[in-house]
Short mmCIF file of C-alpha atoms in Angstrom, two decimals:
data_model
loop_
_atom_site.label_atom_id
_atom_site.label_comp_id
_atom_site.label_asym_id
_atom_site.label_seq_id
_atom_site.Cartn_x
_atom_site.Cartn_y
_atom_site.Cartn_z
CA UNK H 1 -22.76 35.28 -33.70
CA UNK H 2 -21.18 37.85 -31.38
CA UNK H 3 -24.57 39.65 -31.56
CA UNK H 4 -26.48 37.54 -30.35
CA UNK H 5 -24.41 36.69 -27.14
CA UNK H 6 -26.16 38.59 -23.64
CA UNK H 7 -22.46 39.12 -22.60
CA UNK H 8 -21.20 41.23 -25.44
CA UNK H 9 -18.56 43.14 -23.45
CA UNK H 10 -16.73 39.50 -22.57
CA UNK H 11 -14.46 38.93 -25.77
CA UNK H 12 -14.86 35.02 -26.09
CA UNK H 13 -13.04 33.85 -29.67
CA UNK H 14 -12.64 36.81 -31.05
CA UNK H 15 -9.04 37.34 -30.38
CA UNK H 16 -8.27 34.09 -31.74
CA UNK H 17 -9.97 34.79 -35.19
CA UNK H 18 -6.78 36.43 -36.61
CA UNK H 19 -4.95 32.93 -36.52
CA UNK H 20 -3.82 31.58 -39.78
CA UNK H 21 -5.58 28.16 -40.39
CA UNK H 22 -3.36 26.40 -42.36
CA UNK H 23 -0.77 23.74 -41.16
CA UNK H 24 1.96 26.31 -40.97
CA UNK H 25 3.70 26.50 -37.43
CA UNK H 26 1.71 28.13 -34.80
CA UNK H 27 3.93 31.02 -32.95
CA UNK H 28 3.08 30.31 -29.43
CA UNK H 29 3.08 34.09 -28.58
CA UNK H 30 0.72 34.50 -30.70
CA UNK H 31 -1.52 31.14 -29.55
CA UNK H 32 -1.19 32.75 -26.00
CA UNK H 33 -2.25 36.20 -26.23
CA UNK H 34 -5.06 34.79 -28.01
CA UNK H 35 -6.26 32.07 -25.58
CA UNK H 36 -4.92 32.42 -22.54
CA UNK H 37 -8.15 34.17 -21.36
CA UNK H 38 -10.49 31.74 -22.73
CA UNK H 39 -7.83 28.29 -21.43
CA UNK H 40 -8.68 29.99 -18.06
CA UNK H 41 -12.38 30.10 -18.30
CA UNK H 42 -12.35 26.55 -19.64
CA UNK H 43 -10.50 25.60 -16.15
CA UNK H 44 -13.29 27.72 -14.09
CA UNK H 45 -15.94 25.36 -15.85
CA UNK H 46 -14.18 22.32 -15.04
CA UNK H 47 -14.20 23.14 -11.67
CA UNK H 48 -10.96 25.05 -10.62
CA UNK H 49 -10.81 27.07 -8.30
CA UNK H 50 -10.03 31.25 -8.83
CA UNK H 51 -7.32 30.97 -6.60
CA UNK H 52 -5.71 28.18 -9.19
CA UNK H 53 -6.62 29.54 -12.27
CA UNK H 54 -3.95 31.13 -12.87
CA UNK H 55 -1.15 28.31 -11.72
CA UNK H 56 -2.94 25.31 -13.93
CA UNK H 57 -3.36 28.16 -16.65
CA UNK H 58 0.27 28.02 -16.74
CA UNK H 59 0.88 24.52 -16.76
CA UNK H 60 -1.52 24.26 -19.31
CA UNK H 61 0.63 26.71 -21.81
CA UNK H 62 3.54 24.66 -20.57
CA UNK H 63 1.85 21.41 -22.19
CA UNK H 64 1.05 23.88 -25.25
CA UNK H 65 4.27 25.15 -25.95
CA UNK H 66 6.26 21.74 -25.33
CA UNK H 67 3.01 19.93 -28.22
CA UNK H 68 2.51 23.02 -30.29
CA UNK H 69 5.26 21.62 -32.74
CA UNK H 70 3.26 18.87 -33.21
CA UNK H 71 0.06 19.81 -33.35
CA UNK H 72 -1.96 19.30 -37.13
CA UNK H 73 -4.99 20.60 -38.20
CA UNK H 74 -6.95 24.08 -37.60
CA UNK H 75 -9.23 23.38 -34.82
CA UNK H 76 -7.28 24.58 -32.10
CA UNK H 77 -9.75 25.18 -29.69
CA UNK H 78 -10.88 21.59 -29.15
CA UNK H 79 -7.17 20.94 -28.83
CA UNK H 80 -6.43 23.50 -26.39
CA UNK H 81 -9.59 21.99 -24.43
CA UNK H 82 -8.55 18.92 -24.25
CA UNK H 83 -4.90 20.22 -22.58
CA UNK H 84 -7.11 21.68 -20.46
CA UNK H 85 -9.33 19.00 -19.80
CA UNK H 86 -6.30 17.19 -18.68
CA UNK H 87 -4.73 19.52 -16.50
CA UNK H 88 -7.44 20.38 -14.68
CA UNK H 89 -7.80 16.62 -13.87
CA UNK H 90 -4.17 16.44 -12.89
CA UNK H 91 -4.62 19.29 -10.54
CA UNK H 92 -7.79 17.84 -8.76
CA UNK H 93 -5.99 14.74 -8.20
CA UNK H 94 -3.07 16.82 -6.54
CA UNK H 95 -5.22 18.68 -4.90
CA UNK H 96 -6.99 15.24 -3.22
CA UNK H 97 -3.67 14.29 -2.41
CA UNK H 98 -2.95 17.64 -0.79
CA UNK H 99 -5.90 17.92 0.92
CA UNK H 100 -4.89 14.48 2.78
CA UNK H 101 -1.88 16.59 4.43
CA UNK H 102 -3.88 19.88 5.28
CA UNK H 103 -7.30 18.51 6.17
CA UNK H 104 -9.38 20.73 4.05
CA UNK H 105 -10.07 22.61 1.05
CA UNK H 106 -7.96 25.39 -0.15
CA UNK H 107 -11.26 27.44 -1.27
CA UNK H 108 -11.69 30.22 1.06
CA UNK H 109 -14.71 32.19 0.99
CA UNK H 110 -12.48 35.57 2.02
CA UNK H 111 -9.94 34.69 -1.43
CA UNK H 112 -12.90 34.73 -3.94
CA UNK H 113 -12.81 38.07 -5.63
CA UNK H 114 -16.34 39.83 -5.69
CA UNK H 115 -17.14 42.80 -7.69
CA UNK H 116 -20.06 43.94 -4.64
CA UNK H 117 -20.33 47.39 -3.82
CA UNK H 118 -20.82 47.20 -0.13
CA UNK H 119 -19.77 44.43 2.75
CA UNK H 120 -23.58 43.53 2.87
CA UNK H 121 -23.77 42.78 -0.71
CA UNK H 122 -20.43 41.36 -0.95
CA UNK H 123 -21.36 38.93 1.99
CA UNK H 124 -24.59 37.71 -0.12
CA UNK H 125 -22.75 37.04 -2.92
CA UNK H 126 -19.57 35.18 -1.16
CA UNK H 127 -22.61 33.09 -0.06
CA UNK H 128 -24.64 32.66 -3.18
CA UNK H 129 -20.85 31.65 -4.57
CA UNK H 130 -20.65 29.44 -1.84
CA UNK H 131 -23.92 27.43 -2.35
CA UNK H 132 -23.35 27.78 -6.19
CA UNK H 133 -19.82 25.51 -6.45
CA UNK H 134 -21.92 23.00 -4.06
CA UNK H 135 -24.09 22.86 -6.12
CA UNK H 136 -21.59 22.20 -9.34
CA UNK H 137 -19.54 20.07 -7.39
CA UNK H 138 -22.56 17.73 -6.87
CA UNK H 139 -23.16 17.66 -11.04
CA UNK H 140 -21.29 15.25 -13.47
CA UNK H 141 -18.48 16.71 -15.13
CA UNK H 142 -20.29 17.02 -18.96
CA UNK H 143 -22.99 18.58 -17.17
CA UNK H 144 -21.22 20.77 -15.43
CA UNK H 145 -19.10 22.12 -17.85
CA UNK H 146 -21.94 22.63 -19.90
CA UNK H 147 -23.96 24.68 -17.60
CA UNK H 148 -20.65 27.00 -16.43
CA UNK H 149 -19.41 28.05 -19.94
CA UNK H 150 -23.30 28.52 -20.99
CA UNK H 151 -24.95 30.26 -17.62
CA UNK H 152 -21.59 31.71 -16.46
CA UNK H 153 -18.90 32.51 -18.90
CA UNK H 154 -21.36 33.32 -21.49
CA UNK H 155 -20.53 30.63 -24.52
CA UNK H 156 -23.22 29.97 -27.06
CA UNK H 157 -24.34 26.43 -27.74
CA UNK H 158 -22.58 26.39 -31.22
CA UNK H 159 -19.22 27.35 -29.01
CA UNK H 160 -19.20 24.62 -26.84
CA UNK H 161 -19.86 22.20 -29.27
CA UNK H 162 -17.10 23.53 -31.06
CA UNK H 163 -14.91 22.90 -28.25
CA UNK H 164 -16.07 19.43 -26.78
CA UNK H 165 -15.97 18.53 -30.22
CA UNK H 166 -19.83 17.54 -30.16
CA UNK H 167 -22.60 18.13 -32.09
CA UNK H 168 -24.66 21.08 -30.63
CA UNK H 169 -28.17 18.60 -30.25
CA UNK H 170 -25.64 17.27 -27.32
CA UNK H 171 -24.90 20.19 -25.71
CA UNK H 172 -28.58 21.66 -25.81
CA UNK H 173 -29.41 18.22 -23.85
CA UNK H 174 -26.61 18.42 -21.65
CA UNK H 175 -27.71 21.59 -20.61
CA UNK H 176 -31.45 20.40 -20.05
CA UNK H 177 -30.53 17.51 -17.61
CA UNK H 178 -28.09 20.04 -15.95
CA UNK H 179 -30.50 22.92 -16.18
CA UNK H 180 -32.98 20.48 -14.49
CA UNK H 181 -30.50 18.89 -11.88
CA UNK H 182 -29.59 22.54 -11.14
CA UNK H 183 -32.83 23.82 -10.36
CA UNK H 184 -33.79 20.42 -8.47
CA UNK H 185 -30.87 21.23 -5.85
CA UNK H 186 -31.77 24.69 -5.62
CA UNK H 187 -35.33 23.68 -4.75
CA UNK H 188 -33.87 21.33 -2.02
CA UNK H 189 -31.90 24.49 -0.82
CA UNK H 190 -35.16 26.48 -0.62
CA UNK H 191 -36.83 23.41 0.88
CA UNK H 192 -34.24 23.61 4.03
CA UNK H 193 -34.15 26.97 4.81
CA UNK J 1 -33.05 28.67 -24.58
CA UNK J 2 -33.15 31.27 -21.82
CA UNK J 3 -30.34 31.86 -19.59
CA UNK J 4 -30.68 31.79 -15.92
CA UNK J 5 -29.05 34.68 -15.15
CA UNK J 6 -32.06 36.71 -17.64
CA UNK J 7 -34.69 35.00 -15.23
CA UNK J 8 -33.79 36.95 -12.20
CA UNK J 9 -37.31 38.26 -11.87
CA UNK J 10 -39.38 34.65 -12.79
CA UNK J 11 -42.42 33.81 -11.02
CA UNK J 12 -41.13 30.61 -9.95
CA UNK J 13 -39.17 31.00 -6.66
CA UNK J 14 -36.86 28.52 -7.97
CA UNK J 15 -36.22 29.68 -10.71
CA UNK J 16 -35.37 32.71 -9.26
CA UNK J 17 -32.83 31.75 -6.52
CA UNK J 18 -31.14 29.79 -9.32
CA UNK J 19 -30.67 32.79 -11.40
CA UNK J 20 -29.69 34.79 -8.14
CA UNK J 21 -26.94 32.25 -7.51
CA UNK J 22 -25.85 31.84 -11.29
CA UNK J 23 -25.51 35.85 -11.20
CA UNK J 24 -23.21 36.10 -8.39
CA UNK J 25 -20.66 34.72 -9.85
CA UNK J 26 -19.44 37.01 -13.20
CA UNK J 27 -17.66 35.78 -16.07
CA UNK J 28 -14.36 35.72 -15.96
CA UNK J 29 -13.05 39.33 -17.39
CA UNK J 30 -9.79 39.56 -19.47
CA UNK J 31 -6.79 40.99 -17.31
CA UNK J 32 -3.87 41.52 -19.12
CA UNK J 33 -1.76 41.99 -16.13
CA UNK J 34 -2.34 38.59 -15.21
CA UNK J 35 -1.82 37.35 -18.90
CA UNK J 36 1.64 38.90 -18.70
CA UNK J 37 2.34 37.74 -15.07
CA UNK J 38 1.88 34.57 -16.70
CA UNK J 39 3.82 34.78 -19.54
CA UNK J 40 6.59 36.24 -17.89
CA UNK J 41 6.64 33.07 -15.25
CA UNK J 42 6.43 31.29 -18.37
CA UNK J 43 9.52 32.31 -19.76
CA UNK J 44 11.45 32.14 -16.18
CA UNK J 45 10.71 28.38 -16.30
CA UNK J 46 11.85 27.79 -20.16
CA UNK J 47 15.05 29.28 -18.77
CA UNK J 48 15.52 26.32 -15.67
CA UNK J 49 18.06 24.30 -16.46
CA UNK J 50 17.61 21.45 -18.71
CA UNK J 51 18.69 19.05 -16.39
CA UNK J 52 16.38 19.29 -13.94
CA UNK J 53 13.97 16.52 -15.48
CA UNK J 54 16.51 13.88 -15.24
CA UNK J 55 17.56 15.50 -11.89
CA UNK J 56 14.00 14.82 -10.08
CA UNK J 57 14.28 11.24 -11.89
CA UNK J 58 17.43 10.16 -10.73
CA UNK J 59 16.48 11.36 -6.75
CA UNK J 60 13.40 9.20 -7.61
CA UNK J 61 15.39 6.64 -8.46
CA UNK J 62 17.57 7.13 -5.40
CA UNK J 63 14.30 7.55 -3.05
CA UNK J 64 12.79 3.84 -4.31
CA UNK J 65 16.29 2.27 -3.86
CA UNK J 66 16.90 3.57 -0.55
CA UNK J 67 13.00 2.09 0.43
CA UNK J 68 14.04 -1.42 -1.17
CA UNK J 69 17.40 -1.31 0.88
CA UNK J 70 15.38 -0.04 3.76
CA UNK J 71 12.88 -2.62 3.63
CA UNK J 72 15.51 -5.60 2.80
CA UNK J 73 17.17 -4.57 6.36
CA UNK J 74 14.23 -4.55 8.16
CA UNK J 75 13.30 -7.77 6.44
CA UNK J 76 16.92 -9.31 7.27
CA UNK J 77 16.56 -7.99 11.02
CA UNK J 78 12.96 -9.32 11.68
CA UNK J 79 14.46 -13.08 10.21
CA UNK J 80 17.32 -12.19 12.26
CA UNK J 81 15.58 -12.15 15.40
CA UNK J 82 13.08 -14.83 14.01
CA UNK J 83 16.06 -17.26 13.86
CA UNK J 84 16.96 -16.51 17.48
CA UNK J 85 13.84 -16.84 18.76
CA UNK J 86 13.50 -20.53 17.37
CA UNK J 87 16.86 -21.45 17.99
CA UNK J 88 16.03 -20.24 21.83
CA UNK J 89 12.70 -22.31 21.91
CA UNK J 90 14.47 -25.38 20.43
CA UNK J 91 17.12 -25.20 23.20
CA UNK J 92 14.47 -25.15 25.53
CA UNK J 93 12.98 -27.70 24.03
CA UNK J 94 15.91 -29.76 24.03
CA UNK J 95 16.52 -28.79 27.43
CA UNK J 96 13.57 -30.08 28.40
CA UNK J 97 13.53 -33.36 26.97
CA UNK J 98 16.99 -33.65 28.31
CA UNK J 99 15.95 -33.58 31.95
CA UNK J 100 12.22 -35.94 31.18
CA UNK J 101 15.24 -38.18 29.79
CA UNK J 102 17.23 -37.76 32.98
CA UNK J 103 14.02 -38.68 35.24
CA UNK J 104 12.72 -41.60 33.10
CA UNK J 105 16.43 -43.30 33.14
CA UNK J 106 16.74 -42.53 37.19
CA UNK J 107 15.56 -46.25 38.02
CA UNK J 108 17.62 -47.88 35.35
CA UNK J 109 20.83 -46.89 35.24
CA UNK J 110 21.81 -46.03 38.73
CA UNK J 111 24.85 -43.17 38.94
CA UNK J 112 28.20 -43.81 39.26
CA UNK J 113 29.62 -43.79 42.28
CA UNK J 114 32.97 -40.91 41.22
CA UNK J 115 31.92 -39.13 38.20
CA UNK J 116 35.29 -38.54 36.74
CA UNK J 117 35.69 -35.79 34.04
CA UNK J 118 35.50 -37.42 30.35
CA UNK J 119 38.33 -35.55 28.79
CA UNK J 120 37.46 -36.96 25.26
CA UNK J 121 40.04 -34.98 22.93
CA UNK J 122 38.73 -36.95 19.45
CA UNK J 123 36.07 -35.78 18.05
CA UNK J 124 32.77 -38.30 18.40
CA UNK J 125 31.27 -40.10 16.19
CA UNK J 126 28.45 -38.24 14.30
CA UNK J 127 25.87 -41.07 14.06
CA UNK J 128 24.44 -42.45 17.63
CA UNK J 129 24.02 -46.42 16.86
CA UNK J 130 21.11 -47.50 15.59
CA UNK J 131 19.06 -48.97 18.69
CA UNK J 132 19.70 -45.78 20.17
CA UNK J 133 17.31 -43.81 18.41
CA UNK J 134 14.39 -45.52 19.35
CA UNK J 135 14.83 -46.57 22.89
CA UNK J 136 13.36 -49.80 24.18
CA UNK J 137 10.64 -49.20 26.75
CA UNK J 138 12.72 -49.15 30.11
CA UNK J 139 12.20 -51.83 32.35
CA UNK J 140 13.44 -54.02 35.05
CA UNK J 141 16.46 -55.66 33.75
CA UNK J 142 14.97 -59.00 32.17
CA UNK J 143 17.51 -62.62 31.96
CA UNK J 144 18.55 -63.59 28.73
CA UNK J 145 16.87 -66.66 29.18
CA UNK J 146 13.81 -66.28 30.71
CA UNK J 147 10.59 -66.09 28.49
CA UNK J 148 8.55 -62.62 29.25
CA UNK J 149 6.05 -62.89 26.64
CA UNK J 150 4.10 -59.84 28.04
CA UNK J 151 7.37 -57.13 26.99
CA UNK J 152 6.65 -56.10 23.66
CA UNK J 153 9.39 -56.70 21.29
CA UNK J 154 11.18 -53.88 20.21
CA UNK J 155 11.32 -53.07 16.44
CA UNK J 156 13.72 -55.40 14.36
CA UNK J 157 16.47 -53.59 13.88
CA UNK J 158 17.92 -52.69 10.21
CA UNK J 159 20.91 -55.49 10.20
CA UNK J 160 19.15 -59.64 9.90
CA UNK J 161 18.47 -60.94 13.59
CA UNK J 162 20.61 -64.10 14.79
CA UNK J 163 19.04 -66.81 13.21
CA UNK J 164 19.09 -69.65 15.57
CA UNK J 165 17.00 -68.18 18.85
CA UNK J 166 13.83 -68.38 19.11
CA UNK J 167 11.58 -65.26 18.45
CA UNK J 168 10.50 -64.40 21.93
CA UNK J 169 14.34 -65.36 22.96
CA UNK J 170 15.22 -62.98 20.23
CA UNK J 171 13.24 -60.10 21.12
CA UNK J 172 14.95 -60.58 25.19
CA UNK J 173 18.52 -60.73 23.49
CA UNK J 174 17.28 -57.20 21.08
CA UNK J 175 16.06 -55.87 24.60
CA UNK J 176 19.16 -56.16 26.80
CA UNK J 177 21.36 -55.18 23.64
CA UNK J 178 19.25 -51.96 23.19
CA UNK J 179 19.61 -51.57 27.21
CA UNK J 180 23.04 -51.52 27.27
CA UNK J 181 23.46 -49.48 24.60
CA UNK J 182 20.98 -46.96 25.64
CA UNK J 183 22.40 -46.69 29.36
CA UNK J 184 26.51 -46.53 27.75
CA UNK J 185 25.29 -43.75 25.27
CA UNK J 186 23.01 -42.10 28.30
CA UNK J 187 26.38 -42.30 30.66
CA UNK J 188 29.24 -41.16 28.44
CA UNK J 189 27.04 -38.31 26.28
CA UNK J 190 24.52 -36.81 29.27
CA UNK J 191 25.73 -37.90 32.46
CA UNK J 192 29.33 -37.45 31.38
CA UNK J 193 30.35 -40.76 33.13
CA UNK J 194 33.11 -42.87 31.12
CA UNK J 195 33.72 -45.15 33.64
CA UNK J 196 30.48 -46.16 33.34
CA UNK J 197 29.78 -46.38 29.99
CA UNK J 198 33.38 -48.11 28.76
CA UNK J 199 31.66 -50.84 31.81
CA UNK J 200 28.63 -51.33 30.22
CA UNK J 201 29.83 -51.44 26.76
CA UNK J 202 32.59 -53.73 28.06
CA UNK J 203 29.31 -55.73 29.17
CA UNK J 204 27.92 -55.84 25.80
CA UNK J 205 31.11 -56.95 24.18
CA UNK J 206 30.85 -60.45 26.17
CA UNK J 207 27.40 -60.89 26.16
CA UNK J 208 27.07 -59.96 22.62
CA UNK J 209 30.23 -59.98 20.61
CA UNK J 210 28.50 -60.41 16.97
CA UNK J 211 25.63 -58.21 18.00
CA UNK J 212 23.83 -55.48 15.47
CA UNK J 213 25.34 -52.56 17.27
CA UNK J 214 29.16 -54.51 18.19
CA UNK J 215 30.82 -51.98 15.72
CA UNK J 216 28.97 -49.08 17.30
CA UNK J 217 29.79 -50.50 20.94
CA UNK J 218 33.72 -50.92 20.26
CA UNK J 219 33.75 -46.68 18.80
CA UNK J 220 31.71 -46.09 21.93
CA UNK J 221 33.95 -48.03 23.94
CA UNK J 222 36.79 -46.18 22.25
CA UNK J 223 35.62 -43.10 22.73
CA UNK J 224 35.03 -43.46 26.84
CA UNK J 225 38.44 -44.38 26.92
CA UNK J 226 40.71 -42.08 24.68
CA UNK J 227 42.08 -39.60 26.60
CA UNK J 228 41.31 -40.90 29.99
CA UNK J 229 43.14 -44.68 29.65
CA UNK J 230 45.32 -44.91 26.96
CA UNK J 231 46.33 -48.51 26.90
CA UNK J 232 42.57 -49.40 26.86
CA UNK J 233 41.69 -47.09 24.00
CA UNK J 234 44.47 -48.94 21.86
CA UNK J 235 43.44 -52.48 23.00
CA UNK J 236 39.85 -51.43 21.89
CA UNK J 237 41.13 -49.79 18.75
CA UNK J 238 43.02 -52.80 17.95
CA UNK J 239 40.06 -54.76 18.49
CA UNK J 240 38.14 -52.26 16.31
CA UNK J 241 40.26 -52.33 13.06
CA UNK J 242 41.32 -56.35 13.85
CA UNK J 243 37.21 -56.93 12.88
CA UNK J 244 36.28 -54.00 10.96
CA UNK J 245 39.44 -52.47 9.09
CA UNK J 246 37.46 -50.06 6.95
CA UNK J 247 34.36 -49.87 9.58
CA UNK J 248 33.20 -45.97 9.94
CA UNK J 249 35.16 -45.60 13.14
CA UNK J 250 38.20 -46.77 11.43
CA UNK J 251 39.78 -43.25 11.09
CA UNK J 252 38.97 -42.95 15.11
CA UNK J 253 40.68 -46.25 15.69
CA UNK J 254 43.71 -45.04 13.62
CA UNK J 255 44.14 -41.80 16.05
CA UNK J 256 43.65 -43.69 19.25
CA UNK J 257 46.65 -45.67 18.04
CA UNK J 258 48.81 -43.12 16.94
CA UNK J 259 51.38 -42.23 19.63
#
């Protein structure tokens, strides 16, 4: 499978295959050297900010090593997802709450990191960033995480229907309706300028 | 299906600006700096005291019970002042009826002559006598005798009426009992006049000595005089407890005549 992903160099699962699947106790080391990177991609496709990532990827292995005890079974992805899942809603609702004391958004175009070579291209792209998380912000959540961890973080279909826990017919037509939605705002862009 | 970010050079203009805006924004690369960073603020917080869950509870707990106290003053303080301003409005109210009283008896009950301080040292009785409550309509003084058949009687009072008058005779004698009564109480409670009152009550006594109201006129008469003329207080006391030995103004009877 890791052949046929376009984004070979980013190391999705692959860290995690090592993992014993059995019932035995999970070392949390070892459960967060293996997903740490991937928990924190999850967050950027349900809509967390860069700057946050890393904070709510904490609290996230806080939840994992307080449950990890008691977690049974071997899928440990859609587990980890769903701590995720619930974290990341936790945050946005602080972050509502927050943004009732400071009167705005805690984005800031100059804090996104941008791998541009020069200020001219780094300017396009803090913009194209810019009009890109309106654009996700306007989508459903399903939709939206769809479209990020296939279009942006690079996960196959099988891989996020691994993770939601869904069968992959419903992620290839959550992806349609967001594809479409996506392209229907971005024609509305072009329409306005 | 095609990613966006492979469409880059589409025909479609759309198409294209959506893979130009999916492309800016790179997947997120692994950086084990951060992973450690992480960890390491990981461990820092495993090693924060224990306590400090049931430390943010309990100042929870102290932060709700200091809003419930706060509120329950706030709550006492706004009945607080509630109270006062009722009390204040029924003391003008009272105030006011006091003086419409004071103008509507003017013609009636003339004022003394010497208003002499009513030094009344026992304590009054708590219930007014019945006619006073509801005042007759105040009008020229009326003979006992003489038919007025266009003075509406006032309401028969609790106790049976005298049996042998006739009814509009009866409603005259209910009239100038309720007068009397209502001018004594007016001059020894408002106008402060017990000279006046002990007169009129004295009045009622003859006119009336089985009246509804004669137990109520001897305590009144009693208590214009106690304090101010001592042998009269114990001739009316005597009087009091000769016809009513266990009356409600017996206990007031029994002081006047103590030495």
């Amino acid at each position: 499978m890791a052949s046929q992903r376009p984004y070979a160099d980013v190391d999705l699962h692959a860290a995690a295959g090592d993992l014993p699947r059995t019932s035995e106790p999970l070392d949390f080391t070892r459960v967060y050297e293996a997903w740490f990177d991937p928990c924190l991609r999850w967050l950027r496709a349900l809509g967390i900010p860069d700057a946050d990532l890393e904070d709510v990827g904490q609290e996230v292995f806080v939840v994992v090593r307080r449950k990890l005890g008691g977690f049974e079974g071997d899928r440990l992805a859609p587990w980890l997802y769903r701590i995720a899942t619930r974290t990341a809603s936790d945050h946005r609702r602080r972050a509502w709450f927050r943004r009732l004391w400071t009167r705005g958004s805690r984005i800031d175009l100059d804090t996104m990191h941008s791998h541009a070579a020069g200020p001219a291209e780094a300017l396009e792209r803090r913009e194209a960033e810019r009009l890109l998380d309106g654009i996700l912000a306007r989508m459903s959540d399903k939709r939206r995480v769809a479209f990020s961890l296939y279009e942006i973080e690079g996960y196959s279909g099988e891989e996020i229907a691994q993770l939601l826990d869904v069968p992959v017919a419903t992620v290839w037509t959550r992806l349609h309706h967001a594809r479409k939605e996506f392209l229907a705002h971005v024609a509305e862009l072009e329409e306005e300028r | 299906m095609k990613r966006l970010r492979d469409q880059r050079g589409a025909a479609d203009p759309v198409v294209a600006e959506a893979a130009r805006l999916v492309s800016a924004r790179a997947p997120l690369a692994e950086d084990a700096v951060r992973r450690q960073r992480v960890r390491a603020r990981l461990r820092r917080r495993r090693s924060a005291p224990r306590g400090a869950m049931w430390l943010r509870a309990a100042a929870m707990l102290l932060l709700v019970c200091s809003v419930a106290a706060a509120s329950a003053m706030i709550g006492k303080v706004a009945q607080t002042i509630r109270a006062h301003i009722e009390e204040a409005r029924a003391a003008r109210q009272r105030e006011h009826e006091r003086t419409h009283r004071r103008h509507a008896a003017a013609p009636v009950a003339a004022p003394a002559p010497v208003a002499a301080p009513a030094p009344v040292a026992a304590p009054a009785p708590v219930i007014a006598p019945a006619p006073v409550a509801a005042p007759a309509p105040v009008a020229a003084p009326v003979p006992v005798a003489a038919p007025a058949p266009h003075v509406a009687p006032a309401p028969p009072p609790h106790r049976a009426p005298p049996p042998a008058a006739a009814p509009a005779v009866a409603g005259d004698r209910e009239s100038d009992e309720q007068r009397l009564l209502t001018a004594a109480v007016r001059a020894l409670r408002h106008e402060h006049d017990p000279a006046r009152a002990e007169q009129l009550l004295e009045r009622y006594l003859d006119r009336y000595p089985d009246g509804v109201a004669a137990e109520d006129a001897l305590a009144l008469a009693l208590e214009a005089t106690i304090g101010r003329d001592a042998p009269r207080a114990a001739g009316f006391a005597t009087r009091y407890l000769a016809r009513y030995p266990s009356g409600r103004w017996s206990a007031l009877a029994h002081r006047a005549l103590e030495p």
